[in-house]
Short mmCIF file of C-alpha atoms in Angstrom, two decimals:
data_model
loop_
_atom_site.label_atom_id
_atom_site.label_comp_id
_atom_site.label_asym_id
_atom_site.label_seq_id
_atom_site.Cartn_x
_atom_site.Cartn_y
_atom_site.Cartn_z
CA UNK H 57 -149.94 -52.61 -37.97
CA UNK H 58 -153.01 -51.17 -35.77
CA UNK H 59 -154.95 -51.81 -38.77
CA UNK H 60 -153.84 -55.02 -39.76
CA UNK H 61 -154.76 -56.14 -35.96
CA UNK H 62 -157.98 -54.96 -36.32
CA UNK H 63 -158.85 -56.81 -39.76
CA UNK H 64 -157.18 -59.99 -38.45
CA UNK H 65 -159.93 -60.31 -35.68
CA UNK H 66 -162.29 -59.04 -38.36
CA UNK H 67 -161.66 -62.10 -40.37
CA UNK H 68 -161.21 -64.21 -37.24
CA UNK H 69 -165.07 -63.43 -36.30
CA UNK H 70 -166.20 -64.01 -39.81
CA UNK H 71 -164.52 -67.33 -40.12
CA UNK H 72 -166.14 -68.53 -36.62
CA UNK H 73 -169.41 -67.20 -37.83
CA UNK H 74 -169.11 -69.33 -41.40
CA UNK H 75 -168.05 -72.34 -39.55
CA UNK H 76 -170.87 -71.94 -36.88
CA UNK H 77 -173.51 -71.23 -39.86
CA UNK H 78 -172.48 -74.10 -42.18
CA UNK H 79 -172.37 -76.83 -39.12
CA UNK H 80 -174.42 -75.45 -37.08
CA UNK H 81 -172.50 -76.12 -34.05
CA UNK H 82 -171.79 -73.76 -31.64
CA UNK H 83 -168.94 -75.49 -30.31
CA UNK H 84 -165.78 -73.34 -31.34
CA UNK H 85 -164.29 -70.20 -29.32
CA UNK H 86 -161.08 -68.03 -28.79
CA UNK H 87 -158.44 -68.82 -26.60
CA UNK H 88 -155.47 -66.14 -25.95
CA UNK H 89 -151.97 -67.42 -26.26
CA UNK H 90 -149.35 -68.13 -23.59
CA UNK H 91 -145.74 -66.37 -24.02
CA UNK H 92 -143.45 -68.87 -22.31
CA UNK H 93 -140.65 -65.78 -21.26
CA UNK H 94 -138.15 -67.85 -19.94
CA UNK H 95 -137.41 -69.54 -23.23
CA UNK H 96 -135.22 -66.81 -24.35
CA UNK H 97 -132.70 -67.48 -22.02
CA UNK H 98 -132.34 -70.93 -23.41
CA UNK H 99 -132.12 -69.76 -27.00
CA UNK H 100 -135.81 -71.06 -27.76
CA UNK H 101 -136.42 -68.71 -29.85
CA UNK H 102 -138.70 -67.64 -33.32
CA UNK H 103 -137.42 -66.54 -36.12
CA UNK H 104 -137.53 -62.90 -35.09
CA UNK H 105 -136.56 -63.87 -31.76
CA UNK H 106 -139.49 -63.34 -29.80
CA UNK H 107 -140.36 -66.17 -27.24
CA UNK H 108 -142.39 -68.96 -28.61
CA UNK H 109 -146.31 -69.28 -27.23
CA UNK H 110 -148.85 -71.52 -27.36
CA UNK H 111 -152.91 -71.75 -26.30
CA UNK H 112 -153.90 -73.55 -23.17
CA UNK H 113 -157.70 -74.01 -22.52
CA UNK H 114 -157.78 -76.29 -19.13
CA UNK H 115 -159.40 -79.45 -18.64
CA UNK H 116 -162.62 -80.14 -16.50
CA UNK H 117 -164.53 -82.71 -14.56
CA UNK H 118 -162.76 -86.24 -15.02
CA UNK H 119 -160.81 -84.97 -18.10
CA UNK H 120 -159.26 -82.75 -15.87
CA UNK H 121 -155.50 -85.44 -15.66
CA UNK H 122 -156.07 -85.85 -19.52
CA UNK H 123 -153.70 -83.59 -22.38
CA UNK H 124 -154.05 -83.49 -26.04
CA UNK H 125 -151.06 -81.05 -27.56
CA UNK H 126 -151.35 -80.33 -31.16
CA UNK H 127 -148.04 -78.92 -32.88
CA UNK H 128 -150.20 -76.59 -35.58
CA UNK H 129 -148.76 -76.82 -39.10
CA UNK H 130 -147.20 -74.33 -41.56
CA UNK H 131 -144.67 -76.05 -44.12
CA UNK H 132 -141.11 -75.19 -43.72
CA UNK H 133 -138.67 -72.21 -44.83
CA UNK H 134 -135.64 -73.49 -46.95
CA UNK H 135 -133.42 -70.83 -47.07
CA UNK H 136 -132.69 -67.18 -45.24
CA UNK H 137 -135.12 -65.26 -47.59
CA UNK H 138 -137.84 -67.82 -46.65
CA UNK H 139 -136.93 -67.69 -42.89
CA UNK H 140 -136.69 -63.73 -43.16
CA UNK H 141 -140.40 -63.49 -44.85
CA UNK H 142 -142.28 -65.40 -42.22
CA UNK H 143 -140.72 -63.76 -39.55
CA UNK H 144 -142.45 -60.90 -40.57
CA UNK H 145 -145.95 -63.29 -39.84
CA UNK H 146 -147.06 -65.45 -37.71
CA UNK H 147 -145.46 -68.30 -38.30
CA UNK H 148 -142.32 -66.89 -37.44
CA UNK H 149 -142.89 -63.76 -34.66
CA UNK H 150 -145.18 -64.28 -30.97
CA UNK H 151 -146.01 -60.67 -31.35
CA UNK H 152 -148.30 -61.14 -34.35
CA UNK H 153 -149.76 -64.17 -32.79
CA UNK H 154 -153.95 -63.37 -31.88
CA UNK H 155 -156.08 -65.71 -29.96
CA UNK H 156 -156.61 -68.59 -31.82
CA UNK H 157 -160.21 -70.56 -32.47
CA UNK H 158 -160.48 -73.68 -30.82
CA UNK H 159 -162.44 -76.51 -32.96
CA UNK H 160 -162.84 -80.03 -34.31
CA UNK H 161 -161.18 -82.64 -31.25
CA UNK H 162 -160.83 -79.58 -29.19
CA UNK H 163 -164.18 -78.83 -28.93
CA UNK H 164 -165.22 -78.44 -25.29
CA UNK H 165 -168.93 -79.57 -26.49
CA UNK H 166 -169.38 -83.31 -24.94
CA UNK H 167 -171.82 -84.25 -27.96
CA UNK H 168 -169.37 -83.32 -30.76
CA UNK H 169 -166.35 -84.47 -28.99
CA UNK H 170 -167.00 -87.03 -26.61
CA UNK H 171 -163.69 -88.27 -25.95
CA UNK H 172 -162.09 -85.30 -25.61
CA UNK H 173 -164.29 -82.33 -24.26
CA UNK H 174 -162.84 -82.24 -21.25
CA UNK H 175 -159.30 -82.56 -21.48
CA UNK H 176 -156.12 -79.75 -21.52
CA UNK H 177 -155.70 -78.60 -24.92
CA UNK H 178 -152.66 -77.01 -25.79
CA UNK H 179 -152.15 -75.59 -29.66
CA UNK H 180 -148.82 -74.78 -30.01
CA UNK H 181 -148.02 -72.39 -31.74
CA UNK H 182 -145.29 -73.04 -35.25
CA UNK H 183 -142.71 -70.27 -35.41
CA UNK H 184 -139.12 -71.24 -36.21
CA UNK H 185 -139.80 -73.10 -39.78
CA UNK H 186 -138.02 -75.79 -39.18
CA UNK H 187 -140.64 -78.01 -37.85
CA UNK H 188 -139.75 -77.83 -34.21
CA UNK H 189 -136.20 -79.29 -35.45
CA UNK H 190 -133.46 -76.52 -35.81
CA UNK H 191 -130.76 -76.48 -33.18
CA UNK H 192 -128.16 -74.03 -35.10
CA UNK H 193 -126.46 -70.73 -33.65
CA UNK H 194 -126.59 -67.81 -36.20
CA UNK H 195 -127.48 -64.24 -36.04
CA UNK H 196 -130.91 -65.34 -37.69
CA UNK H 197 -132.14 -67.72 -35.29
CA UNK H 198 -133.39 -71.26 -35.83
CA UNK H 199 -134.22 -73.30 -32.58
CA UNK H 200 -137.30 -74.84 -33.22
CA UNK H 201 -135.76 -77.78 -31.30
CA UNK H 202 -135.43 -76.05 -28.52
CA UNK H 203 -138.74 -74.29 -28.58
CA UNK H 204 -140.07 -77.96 -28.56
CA UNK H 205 -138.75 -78.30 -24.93
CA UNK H 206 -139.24 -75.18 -23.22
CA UNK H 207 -143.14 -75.09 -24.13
CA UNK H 208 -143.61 -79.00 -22.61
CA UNK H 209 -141.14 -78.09 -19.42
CA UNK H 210 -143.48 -75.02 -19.04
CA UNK H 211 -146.97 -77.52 -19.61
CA UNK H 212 -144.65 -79.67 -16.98
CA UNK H 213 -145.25 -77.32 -14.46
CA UNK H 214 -148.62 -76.41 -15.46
CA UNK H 215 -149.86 -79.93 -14.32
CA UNK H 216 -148.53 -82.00 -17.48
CA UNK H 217 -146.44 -84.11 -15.11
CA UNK H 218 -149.70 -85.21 -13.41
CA UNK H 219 -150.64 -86.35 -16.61
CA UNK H 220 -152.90 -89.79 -16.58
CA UNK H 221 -153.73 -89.91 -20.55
CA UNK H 222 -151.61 -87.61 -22.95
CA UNK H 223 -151.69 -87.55 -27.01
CA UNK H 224 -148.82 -85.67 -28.62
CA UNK H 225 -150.37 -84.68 -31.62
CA UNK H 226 -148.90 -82.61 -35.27
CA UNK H 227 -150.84 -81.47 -37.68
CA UNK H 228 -149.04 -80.88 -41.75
CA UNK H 229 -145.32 -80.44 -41.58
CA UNK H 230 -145.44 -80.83 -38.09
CA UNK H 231 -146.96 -84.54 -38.05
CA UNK H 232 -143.04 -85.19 -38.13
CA UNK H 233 -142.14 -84.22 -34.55
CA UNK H 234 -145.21 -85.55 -33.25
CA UNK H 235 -143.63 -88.84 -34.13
CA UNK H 236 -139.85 -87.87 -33.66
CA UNK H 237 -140.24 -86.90 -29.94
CA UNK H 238 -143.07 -89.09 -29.11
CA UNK H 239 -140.84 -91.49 -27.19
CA UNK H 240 -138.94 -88.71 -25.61
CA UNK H 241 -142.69 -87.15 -24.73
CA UNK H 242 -143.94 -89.99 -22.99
CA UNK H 243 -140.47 -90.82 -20.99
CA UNK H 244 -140.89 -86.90 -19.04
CA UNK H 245 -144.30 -88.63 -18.14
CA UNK H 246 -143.53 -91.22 -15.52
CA UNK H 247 -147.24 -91.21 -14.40
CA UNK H 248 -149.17 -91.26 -17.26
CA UNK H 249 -150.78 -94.52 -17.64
CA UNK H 250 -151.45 -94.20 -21.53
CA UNK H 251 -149.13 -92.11 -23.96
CA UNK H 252 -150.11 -92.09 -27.26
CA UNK H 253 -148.96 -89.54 -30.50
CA UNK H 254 -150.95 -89.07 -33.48
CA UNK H 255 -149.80 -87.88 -37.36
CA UNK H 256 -152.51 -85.36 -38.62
CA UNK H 257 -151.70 -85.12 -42.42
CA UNK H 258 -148.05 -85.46 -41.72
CA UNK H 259 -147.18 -88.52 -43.45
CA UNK H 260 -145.30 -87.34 -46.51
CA UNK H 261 -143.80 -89.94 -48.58
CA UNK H 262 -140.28 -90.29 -51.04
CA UNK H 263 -142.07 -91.61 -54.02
CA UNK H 264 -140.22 -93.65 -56.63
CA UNK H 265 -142.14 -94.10 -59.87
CA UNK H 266 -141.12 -91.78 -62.19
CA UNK H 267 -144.57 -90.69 -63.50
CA UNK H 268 -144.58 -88.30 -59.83
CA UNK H 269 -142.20 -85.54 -59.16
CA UNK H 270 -140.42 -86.39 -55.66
CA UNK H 271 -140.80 -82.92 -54.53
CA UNK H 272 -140.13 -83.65 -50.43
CA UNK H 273 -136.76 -84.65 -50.97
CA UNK H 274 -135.54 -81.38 -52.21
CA UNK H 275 -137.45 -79.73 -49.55
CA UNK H 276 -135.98 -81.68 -46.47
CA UNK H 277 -132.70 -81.49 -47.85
CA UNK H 278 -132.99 -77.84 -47.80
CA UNK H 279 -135.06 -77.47 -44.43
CA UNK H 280 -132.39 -80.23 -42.69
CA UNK H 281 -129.18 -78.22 -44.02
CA UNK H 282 -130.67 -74.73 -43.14
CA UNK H 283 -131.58 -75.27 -39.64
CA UNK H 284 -129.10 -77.83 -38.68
CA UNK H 285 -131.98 -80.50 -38.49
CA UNK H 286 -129.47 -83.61 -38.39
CA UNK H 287 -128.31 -82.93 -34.36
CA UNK H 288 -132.13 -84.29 -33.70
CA UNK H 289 -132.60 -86.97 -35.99
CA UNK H 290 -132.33 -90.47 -34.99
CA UNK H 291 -129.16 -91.69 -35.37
CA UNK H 292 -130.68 -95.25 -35.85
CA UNK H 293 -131.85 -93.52 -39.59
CA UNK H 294 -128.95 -91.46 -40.19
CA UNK H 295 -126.26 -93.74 -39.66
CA UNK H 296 -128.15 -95.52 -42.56
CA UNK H 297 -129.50 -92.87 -44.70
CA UNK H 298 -128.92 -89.18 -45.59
CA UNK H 299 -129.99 -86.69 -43.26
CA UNK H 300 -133.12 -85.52 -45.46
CA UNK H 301 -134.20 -89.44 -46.12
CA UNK H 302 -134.54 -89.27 -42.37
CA UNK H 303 -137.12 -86.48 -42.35
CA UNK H 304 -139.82 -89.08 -44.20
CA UNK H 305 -142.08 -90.66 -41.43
CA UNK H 306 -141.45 -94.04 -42.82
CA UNK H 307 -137.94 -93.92 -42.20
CA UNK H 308 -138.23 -93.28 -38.70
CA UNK H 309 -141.30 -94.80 -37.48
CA UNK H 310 -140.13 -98.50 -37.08
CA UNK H 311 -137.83 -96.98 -34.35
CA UNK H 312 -140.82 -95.66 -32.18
CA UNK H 313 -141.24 -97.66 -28.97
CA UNK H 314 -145.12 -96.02 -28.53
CA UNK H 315 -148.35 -96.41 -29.97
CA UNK H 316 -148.69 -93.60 -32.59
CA UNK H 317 -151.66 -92.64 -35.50
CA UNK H 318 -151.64 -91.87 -38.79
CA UNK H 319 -154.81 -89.92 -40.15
CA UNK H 320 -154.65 -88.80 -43.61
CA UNK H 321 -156.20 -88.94 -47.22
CA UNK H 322 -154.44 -91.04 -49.54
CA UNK H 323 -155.61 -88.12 -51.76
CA UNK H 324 -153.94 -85.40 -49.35
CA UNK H 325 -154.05 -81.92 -50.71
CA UNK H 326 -151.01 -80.51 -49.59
CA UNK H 327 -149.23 -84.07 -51.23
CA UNK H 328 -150.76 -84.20 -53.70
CA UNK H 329 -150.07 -80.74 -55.08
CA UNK H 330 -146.29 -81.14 -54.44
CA UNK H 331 -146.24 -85.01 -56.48
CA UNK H 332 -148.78 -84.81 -58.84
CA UNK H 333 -149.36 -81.08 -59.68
CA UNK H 334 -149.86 -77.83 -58.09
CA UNK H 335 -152.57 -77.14 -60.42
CA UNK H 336 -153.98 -80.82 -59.70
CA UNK H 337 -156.96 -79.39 -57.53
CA UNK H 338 -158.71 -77.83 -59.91
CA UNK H 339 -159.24 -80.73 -62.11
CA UNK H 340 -160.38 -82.81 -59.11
CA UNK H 341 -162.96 -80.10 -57.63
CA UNK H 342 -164.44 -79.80 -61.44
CA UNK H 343 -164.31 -83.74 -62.00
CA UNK H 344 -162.01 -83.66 -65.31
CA UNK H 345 -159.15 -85.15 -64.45
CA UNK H 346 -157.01 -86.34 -67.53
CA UNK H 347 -156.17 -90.30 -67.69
CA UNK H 348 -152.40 -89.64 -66.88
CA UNK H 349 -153.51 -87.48 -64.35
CA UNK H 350 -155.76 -90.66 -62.48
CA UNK H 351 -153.17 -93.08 -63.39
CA UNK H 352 -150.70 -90.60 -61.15
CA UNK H 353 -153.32 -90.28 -58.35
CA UNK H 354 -153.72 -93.65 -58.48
CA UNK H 355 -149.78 -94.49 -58.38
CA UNK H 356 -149.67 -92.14 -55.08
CA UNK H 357 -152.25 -93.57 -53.21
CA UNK H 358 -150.39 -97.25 -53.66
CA UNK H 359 -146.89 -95.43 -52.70
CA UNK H 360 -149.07 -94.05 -50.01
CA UNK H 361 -150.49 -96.71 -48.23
CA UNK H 362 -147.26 -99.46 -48.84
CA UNK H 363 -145.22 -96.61 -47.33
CA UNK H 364 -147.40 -96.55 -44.36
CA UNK H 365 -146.62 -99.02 -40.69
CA UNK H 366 -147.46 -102.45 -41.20
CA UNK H 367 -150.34 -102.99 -38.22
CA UNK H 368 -148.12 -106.08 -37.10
CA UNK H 369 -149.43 -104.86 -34.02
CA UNK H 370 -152.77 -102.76 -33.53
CA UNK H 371 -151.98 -101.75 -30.55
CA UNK H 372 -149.01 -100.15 -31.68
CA UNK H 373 -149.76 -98.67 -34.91
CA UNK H 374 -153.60 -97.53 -36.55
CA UNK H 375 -154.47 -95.62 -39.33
CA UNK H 376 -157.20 -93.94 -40.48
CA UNK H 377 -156.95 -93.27 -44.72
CA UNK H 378 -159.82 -91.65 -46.49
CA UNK H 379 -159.78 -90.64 -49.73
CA UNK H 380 -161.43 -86.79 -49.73
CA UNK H 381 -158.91 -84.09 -51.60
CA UNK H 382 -158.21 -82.26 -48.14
CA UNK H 383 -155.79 -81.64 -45.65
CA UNK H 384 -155.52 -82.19 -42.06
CA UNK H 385 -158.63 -83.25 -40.32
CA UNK H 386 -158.24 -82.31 -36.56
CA UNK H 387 -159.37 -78.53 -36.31
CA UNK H 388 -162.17 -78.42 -38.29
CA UNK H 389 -163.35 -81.48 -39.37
CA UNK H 390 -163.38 -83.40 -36.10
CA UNK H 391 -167.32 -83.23 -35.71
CA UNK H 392 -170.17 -85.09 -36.31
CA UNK H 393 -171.44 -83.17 -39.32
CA UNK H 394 -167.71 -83.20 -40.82
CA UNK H 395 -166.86 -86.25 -39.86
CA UNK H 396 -166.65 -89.56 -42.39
CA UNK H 397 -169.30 -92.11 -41.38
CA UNK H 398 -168.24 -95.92 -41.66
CA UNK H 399 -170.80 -98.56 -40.12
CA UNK H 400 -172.80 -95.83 -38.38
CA UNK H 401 -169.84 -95.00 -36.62
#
């Protein structure tokens, strides 16, 4: 295990060395993690029930009543074996959690990140597999539910409460929570004057042409029965829909009183992988795709964006849709040299 440690920060430094090379920005650097202890007690636990954690690097200057909390991604384990393997990892154990690299919009570097240099950041960390949903009692625990709660009470005290701006953000399979709780996130914030959430390649989608494989159902039906997902879903969706239906953001979001974000390729990797073709990627990177294979692209990206909120109301809904074959944006490509230019902007 000593060894694996050691290679682990090996590779760490490597990866902030490529990323400072290739930008050159030297904006990124390590922050440790925070065990929140207490959480046991409330049965907030991970998978190999250690107490969950997360990475805190504090605000500054007038940034310093401002939050941004990313919920980092990881997919989702669908049955015991699943749960069993990642607790062996870190997406499912706080003791073989290192100090993560902070990049992208939490950058403390006021000419990459200009609207958010200076604010808390808070990375927290993904450990129970069932994207911060699970509420179920079993000798294998899965509370990630719970673990949602006891890390913002514990941000509560650590000046959270005196929050003026706040951004409840998820990044992969946990853009979902960022929108489930984001009403329930901005109601333990009484003072903030703006609460806003935002979906980071989170916006799966139930696709109904036949030409795609619907590949999320099956998942969420599996990750909702397994962890007992349905105690936390809205019961505005589920007294409509099945439980799983209820785990695709378009079912849900028409329920959400606050102003939440969607950014996201209508090409998305991780999507497009799981509805067109896991071996889809390497026919886009080498430029060959087959014409069946753009007509399905193409049929995604039009299931994509007529599954996304209608902007009835800007100030309530936004979106930002590109089309690059990637996934998630906030970590690393948040910067000026990564970043997709429109009008200059």
């Amino acid at each position: 295990m000593e060894r694996r440690s050691v290679q682990l920060i090996f590779l760490l430094i490597c990866f902030l060395v490529i990323i400072k090379t290739a930008s050159g920005i030297d904006h990124a650097y390590f922050v440790d993690k925070t065990i929140v202890q207490n959480a046991v007690s409330k049965g907030a636990v991970c998978l190999d029930g250690s107490p969950p954690a997360y990475h805190l690097y504090r605000g500054f200057g007038h940034g310093v009543r401002n939050w941004i909390i990313l919920l980092s991604g990881g997919a989702w384990c669908r049955n015991i074996t699943d749960c069993l393997n990642r607790s062996k990892t870190d997406l499912g154990s706080s003791k073989l959690m290192m100090p993560f690299i902070f990049l992208g919009i939490f950058s403390k570097s006021k000419s990459e990140n200009p609207d958010f240099y200076n604010w808390n950041k808070v990375f927290v960390r993904y450990c129970d597999g069932g994207a911060f949903t699970g509420d179920i009692e079993s000798v294998d625990p899965r509370r990630g539910a719970r673990i949602f709660d006891a890390i913002i009470e514990d941000l509560l005290a650590k000046g959270l409460n005196n929050a003026k701006n706040a951004i409840l953000s998820g990044g992969s399979a946990n853009g979902y929570p960022a929108m489930l709780y984001c009403d329930h996130f901005s109601n333990l914030l009484p003072k903030a004057h703006r609460v806003k959430c935002l979906v980071d390649a989170g916006y799966f989608i139930r696709v109904k042409n036949p030409l795609l494989t619907n590949a999320f159902e099956s998942i969420f039906r599996d990750v909702v029965t397994l962890h007992g997902s349905s105690k936390v879903l809205p019961k505005s969706c589920t007294s409509k829909m099945k439980p799983e239906l209820c785990f695709f953001p378009e079912n849900i979001q028409q329920d959400i009183k606050m102003p939440f974000f969607t950014m996201m390729s209508a090409f998305d990797s991780y999507q497009v992988d799981n509805i067109v073709g896991s071996d889809i990627g390497e026919y886009i990177r080498a430029r060959n795709c087959t014409e069946s294979q753009n007509n399905a692209l193409k049929e995604l990206r039009l299931e994509f964006l007529s599954a996304l909120p209608k902007a009835n109301d800007p100030k309530q809904r936004g979106a930002f849709i590109d089309s690059f074959n990637r996934h998630t944006q906030l970590e690393l490509w948040w910067n000026k040299v990564n970043a997709t230019p429109i009008n200059n902007q």
